[in-house]
mmCIF file of N, CA, C and O in Angstrom:
data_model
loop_
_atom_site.group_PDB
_atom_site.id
_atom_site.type_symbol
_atom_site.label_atom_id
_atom_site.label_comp_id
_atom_site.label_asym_id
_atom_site.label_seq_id
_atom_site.Cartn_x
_atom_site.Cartn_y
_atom_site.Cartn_z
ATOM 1 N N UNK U 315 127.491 81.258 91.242
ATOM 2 C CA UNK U 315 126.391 82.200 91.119
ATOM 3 C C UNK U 315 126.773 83.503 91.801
ATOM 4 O O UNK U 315 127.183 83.479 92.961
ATOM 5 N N UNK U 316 126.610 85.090 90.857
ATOM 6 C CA UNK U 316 126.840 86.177 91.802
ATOM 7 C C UNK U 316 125.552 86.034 92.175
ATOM 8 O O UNK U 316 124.650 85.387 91.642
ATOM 9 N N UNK U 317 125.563 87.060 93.665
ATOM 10 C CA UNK U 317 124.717 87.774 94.343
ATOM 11 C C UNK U 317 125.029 89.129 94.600
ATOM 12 O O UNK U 317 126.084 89.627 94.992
ATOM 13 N N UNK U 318 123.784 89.720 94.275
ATOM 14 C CA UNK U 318 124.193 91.180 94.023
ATOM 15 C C UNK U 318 123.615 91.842 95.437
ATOM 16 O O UNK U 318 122.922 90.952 95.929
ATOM 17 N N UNK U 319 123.597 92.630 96.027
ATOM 18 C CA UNK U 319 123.649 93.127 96.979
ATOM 19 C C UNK U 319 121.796 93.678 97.577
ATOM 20 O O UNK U 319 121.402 93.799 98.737
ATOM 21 N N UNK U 320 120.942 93.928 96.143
ATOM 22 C CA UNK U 320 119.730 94.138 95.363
ATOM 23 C C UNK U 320 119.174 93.030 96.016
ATOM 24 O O UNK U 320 118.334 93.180 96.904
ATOM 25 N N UNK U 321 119.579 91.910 95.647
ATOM 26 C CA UNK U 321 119.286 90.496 95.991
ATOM 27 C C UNK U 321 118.966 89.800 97.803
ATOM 28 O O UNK U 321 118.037 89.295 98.433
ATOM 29 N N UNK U 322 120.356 90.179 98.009
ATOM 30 C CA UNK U 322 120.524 89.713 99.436
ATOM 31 C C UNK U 322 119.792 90.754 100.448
ATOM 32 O O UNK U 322 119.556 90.337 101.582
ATOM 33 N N UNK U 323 119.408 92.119 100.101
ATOM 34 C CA UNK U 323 118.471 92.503 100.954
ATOM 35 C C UNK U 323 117.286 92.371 101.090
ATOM 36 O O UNK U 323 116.550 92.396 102.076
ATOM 37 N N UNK U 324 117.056 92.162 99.569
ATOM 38 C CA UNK U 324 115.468 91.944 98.907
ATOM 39 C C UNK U 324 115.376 90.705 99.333
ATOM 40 O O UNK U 324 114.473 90.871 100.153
ATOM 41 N N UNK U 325 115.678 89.385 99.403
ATOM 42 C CA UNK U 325 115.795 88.136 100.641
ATOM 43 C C UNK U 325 115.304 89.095 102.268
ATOM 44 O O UNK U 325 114.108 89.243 102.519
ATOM 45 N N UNK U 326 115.938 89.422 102.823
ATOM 46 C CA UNK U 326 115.892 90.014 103.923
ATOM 47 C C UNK U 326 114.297 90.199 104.490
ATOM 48 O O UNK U 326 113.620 89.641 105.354
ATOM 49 N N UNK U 327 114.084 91.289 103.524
ATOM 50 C CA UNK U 327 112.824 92.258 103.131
ATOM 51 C C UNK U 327 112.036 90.632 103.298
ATOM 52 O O UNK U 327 111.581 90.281 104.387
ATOM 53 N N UNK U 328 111.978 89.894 102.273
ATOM 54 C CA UNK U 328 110.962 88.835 101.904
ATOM 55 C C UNK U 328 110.714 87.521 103.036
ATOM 56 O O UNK U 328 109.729 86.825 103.281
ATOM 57 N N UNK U 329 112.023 87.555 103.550
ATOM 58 C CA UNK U 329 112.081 86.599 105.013
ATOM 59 C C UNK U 329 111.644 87.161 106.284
ATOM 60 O O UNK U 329 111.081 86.477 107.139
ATOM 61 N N UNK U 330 111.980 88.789 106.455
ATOM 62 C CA UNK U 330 110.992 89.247 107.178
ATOM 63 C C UNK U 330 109.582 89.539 107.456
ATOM 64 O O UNK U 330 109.051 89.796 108.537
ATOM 65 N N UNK U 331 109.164 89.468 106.490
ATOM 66 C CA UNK U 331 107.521 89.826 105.888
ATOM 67 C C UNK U 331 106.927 88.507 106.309
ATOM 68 O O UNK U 331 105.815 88.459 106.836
ATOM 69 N N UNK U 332 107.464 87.720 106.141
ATOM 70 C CA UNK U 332 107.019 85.887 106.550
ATOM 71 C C UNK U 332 107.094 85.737 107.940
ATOM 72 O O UNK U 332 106.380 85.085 108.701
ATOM 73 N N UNK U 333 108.065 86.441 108.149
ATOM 74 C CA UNK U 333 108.157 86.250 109.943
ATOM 75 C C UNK U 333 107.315 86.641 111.046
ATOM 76 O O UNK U 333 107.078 86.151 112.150
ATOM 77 N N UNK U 334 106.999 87.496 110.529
ATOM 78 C CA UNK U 334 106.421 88.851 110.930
ATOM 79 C C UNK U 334 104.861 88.862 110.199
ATOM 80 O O UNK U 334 104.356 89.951 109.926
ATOM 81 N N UNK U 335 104.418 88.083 110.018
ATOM 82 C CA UNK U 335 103.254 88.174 109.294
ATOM 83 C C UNK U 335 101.790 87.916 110.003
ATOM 84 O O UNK U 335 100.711 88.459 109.767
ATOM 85 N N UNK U 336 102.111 86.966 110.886
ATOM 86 C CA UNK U 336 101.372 87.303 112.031
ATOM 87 C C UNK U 336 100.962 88.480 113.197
ATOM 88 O O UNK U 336 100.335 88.309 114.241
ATOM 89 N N UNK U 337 101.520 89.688 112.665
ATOM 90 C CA UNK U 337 101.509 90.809 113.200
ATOM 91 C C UNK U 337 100.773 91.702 112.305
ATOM 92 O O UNK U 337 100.595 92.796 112.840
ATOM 93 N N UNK U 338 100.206 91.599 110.938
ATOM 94 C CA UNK U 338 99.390 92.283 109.978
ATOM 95 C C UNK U 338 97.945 92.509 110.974
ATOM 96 O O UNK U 338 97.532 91.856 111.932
ATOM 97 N N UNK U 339 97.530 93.441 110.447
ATOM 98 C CA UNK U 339 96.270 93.699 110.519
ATOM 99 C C UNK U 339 95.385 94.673 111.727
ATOM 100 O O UNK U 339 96.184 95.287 112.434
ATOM 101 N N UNK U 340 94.629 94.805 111.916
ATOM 102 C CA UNK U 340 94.190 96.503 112.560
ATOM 103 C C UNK U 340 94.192 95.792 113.876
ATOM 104 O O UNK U 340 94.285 96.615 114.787
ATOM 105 N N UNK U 341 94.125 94.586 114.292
ATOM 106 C CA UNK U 341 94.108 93.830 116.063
ATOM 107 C C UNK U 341 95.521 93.959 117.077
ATOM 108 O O UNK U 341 96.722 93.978 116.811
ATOM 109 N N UNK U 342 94.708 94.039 118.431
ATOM 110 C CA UNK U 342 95.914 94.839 119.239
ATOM 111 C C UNK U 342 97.185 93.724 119.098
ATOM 112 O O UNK U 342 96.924 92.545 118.863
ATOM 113 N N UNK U 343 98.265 94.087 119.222
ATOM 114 C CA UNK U 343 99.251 93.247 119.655
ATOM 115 C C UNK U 343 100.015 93.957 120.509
ATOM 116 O O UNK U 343 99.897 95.162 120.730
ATOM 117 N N UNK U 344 101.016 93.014 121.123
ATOM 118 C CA UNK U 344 101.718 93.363 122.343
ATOM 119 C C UNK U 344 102.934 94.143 122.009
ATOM 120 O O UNK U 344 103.650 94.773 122.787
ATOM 121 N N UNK U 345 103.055 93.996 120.697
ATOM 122 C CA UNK U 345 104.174 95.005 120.343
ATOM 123 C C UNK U 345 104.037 95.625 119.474
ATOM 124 O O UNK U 345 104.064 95.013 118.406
ATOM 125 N N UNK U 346 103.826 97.102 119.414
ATOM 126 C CA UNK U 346 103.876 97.869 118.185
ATOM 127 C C UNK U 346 104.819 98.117 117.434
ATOM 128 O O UNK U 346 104.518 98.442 116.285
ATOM 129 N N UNK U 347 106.038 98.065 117.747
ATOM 130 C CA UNK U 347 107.289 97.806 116.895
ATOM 131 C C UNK U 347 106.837 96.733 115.964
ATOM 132 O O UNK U 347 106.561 97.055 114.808
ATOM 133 N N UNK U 348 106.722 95.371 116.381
ATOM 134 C CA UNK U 348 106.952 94.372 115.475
ATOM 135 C C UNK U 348 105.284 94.383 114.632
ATOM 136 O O UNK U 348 105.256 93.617 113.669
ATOM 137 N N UNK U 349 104.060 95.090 114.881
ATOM 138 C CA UNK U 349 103.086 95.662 113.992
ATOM 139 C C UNK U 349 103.534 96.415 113.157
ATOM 140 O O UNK U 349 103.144 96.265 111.999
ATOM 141 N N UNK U 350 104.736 97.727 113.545
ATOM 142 C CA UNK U 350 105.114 98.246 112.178
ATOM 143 C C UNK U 350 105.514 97.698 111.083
ATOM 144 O O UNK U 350 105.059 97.586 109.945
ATOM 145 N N UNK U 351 106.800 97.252 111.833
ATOM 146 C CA UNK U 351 107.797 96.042 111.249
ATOM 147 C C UNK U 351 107.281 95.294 109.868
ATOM 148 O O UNK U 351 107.693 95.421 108.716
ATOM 149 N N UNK U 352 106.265 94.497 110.388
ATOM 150 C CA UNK U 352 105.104 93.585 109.534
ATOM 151 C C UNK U 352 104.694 94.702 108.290
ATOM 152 O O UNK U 352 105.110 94.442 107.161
ATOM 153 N N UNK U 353 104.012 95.740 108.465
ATOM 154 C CA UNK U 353 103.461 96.214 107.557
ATOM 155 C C UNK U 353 104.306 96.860 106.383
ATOM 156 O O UNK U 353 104.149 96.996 105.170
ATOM 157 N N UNK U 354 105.603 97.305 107.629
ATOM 158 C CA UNK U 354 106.707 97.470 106.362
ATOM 159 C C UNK U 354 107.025 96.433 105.410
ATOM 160 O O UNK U 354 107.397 96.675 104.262
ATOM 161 N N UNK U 355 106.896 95.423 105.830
ATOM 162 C CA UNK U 355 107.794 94.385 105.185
ATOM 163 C C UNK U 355 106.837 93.779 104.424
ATOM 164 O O UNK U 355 107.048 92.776 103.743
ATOM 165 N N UNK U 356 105.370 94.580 104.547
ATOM 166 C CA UNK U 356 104.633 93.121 103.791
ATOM 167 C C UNK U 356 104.458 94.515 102.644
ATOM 168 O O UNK U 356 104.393 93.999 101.528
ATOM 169 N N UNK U 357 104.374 95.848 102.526
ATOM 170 C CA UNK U 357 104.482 97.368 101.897
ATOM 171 C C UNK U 357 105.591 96.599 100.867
ATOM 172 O O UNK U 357 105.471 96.952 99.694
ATOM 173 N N UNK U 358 106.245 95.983 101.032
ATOM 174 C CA UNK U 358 107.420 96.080 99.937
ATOM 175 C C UNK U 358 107.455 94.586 99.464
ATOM 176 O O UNK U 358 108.008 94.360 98.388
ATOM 177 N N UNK U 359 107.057 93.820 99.986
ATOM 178 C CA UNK U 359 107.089 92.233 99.840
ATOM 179 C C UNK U 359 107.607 91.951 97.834
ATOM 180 O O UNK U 359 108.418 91.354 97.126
ATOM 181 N N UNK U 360 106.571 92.776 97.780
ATOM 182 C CA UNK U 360 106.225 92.214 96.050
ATOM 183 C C UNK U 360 107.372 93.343 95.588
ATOM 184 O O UNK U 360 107.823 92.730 94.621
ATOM 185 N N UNK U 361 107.971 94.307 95.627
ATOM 186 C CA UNK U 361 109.227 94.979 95.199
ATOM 187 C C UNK U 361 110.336 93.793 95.009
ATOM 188 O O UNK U 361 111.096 93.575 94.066
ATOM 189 N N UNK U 362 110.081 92.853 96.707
ATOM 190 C CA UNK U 362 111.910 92.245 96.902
ATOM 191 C C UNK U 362 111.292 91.121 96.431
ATOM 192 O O UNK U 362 112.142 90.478 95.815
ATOM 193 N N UNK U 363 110.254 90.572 96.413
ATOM 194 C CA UNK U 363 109.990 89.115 94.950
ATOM 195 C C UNK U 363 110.617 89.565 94.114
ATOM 196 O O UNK U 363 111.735 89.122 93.850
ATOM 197 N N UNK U 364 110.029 90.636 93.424
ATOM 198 C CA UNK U 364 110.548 90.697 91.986
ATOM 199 C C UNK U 364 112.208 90.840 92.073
ATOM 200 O O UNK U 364 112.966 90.083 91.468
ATOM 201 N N UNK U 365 112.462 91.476 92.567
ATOM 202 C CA UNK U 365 114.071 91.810 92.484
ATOM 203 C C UNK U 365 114.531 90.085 92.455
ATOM 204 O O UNK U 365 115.276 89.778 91.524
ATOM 205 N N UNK U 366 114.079 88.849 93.525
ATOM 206 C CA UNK U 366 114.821 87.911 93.538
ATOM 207 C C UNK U 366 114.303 87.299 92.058
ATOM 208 O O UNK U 366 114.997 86.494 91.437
ATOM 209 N N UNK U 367 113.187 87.709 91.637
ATOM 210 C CA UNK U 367 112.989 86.661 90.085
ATOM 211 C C UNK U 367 113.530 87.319 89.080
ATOM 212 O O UNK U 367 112.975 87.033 88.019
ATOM 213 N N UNK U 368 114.204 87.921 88.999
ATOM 214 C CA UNK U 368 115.197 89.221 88.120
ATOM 215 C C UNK U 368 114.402 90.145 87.532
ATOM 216 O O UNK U 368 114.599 90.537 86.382
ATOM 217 N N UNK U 369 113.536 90.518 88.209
ATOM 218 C CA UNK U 369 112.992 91.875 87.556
ATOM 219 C C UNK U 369 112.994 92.879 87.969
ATOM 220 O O UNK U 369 113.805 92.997 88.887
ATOM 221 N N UNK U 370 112.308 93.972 87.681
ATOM 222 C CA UNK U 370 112.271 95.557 88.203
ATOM 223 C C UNK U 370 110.803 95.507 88.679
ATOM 224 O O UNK U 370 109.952 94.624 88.576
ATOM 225 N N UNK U 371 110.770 97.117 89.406
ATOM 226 C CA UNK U 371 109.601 97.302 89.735
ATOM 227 C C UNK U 371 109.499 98.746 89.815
ATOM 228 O O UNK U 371 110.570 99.331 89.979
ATOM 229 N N UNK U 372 108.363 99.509 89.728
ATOM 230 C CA UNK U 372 108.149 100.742 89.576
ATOM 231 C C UNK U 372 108.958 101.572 91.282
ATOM 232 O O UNK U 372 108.318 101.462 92.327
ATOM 233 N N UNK U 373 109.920 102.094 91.278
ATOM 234 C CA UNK U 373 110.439 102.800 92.430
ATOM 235 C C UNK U 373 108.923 103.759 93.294
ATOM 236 O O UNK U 373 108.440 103.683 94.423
ATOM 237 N N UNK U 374 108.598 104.585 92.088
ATOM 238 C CA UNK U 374 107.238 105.715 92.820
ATOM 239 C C UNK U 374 106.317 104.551 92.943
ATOM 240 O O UNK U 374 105.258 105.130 93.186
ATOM 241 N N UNK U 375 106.011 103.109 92.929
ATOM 242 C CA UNK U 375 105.189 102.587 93.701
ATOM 243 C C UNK U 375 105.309 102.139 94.916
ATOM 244 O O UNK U 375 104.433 102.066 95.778
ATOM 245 N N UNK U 376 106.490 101.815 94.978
ATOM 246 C CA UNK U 376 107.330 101.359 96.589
ATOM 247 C C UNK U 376 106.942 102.862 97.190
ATOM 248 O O UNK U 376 106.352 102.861 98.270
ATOM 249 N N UNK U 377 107.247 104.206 96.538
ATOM 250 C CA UNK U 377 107.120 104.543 97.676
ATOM 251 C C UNK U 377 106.152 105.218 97.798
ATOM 252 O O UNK U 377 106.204 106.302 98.381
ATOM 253 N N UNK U 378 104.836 104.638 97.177
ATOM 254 C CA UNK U 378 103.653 105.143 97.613
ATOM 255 C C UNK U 378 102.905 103.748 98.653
ATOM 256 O O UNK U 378 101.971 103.910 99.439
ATOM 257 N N UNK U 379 103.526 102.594 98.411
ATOM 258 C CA UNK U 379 103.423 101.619 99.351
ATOM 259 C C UNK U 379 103.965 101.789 101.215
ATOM 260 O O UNK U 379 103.621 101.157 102.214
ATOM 261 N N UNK U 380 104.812 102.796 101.038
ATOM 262 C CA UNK U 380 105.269 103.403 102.206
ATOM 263 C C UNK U 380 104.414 104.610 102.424
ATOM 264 O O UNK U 380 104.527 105.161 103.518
ATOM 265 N N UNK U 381 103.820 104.962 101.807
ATOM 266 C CA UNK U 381 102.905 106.239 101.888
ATOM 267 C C UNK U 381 101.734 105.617 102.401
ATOM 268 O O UNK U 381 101.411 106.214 103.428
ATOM 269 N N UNK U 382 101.124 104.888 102.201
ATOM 270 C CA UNK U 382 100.182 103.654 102.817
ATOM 271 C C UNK U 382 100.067 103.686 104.183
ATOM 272 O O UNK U 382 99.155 104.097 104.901
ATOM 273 N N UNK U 383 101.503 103.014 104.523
ATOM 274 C CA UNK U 383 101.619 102.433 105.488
ATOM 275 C C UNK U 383 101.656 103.730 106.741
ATOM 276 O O UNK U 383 101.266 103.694 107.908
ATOM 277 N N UNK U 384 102.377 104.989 105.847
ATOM 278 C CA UNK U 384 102.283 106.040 107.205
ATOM 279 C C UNK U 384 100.501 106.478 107.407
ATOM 280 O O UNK U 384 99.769 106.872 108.315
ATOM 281 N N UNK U 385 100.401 106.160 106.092
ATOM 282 C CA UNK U 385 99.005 106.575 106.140
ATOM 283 C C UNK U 385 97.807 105.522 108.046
ATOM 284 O O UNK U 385 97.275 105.879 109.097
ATOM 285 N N UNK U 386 98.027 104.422 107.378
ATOM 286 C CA UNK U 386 97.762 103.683 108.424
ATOM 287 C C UNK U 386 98.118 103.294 109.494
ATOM 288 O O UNK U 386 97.456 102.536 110.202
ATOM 289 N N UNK U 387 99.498 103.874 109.840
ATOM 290 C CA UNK U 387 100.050 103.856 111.522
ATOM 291 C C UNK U 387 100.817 104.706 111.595
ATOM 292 O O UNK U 387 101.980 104.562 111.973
ATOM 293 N N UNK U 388 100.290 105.756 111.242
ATOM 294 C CA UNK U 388 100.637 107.505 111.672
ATOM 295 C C UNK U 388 102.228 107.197 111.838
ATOM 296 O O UNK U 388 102.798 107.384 112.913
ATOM 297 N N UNK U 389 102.900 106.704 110.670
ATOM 298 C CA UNK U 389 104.402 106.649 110.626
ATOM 299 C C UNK U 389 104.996 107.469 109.650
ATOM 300 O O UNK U 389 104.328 107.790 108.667
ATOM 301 N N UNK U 390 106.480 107.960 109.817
ATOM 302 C CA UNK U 390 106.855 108.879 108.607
ATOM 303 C C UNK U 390 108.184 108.161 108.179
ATOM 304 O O UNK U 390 109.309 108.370 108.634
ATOM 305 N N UNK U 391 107.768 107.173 107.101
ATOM 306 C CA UNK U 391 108.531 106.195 106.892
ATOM 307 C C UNK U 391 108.828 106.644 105.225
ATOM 308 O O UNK U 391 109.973 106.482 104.805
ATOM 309 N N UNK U 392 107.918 107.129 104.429
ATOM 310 C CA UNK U 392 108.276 107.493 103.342
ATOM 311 C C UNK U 392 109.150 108.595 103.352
ATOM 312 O O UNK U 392 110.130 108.755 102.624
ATOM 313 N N UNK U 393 108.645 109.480 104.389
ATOM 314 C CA UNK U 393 109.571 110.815 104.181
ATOM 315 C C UNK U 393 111.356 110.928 104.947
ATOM 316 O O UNK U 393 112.282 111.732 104.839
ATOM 317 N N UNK U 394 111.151 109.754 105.646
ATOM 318 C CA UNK U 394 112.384 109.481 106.131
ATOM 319 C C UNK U 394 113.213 108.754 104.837
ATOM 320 O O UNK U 394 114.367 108.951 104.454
ATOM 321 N N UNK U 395 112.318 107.967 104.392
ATOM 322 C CA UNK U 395 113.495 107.237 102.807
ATOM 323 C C UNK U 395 113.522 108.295 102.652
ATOM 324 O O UNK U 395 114.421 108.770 103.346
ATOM 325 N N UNK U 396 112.914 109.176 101.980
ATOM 326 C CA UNK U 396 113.201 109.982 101.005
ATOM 327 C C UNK U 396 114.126 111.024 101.679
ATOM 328 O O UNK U 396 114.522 111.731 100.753
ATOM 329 N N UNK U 397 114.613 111.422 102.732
ATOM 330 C CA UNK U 397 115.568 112.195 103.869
ATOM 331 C C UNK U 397 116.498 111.523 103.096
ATOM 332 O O UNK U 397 117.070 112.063 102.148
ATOM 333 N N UNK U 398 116.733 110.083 103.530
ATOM 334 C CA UNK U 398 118.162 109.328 103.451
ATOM 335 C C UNK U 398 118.337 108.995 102.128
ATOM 336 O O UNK U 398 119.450 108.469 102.110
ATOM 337 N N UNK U 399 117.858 108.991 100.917
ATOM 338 C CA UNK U 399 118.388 109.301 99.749
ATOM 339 C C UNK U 399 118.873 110.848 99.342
ATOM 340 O O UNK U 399 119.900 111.013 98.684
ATOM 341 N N UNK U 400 118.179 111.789 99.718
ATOM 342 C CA UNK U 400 119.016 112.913 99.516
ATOM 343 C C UNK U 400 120.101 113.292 99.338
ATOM 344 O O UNK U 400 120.854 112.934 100.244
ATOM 345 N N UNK U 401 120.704 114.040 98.351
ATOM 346 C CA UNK U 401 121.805 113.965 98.144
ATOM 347 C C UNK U 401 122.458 115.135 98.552
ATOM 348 O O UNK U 401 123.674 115.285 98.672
ATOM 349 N N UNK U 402 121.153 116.341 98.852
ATOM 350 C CA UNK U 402 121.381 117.751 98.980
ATOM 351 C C UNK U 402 121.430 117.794 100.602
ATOM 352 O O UNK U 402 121.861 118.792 101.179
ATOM 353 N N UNK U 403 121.084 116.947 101.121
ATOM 354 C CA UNK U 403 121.314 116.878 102.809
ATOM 355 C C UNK U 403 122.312 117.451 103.376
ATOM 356 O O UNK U 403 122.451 117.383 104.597
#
């Protein structure tokens, strides 16, 4: 069986979101790192499913799913992807 690279991160993404899932939601926790963490990972969850069941998924929804998330913990997580894809950087 190949594994494509798509794959093995999108695993990553989907094993983290599980891990970390106990950290969802607007209640204090002791670490705000691993509150971001969570919301990132649960923001993309359904992107890296699909990638492992061989499908696609709309790119401008991922990253309005990151637009979300800055939305809700004053993070600049979309505009940083979008920094590090640049090509004109």
């Amino acid at each position: 069986m190949a594994v494509t690279q798509d794959q093995l991160l999108a695993f990553a993404i989907y094993e983290i979101r599980q891990l970390l899932a106990h950290h969802l939601g607007s209640g204090d926790t002791p670490d705000p790192a691993a509150k971001t963490a969570a919301h990132l990972a649960y923001a993309l969850h359904s992107q890296a499913d699909a990638i492992l069941q061989g499908r696609t998924f709309d790119p401008q929804q991922a990253i309005e799913s990151l637009n979300a998330v800055d939305r809700m913990l004053a993070t600049n997580f979309q505009a940083r992807f979008l920094q590090s894809v640049s090509h004109d950087a």
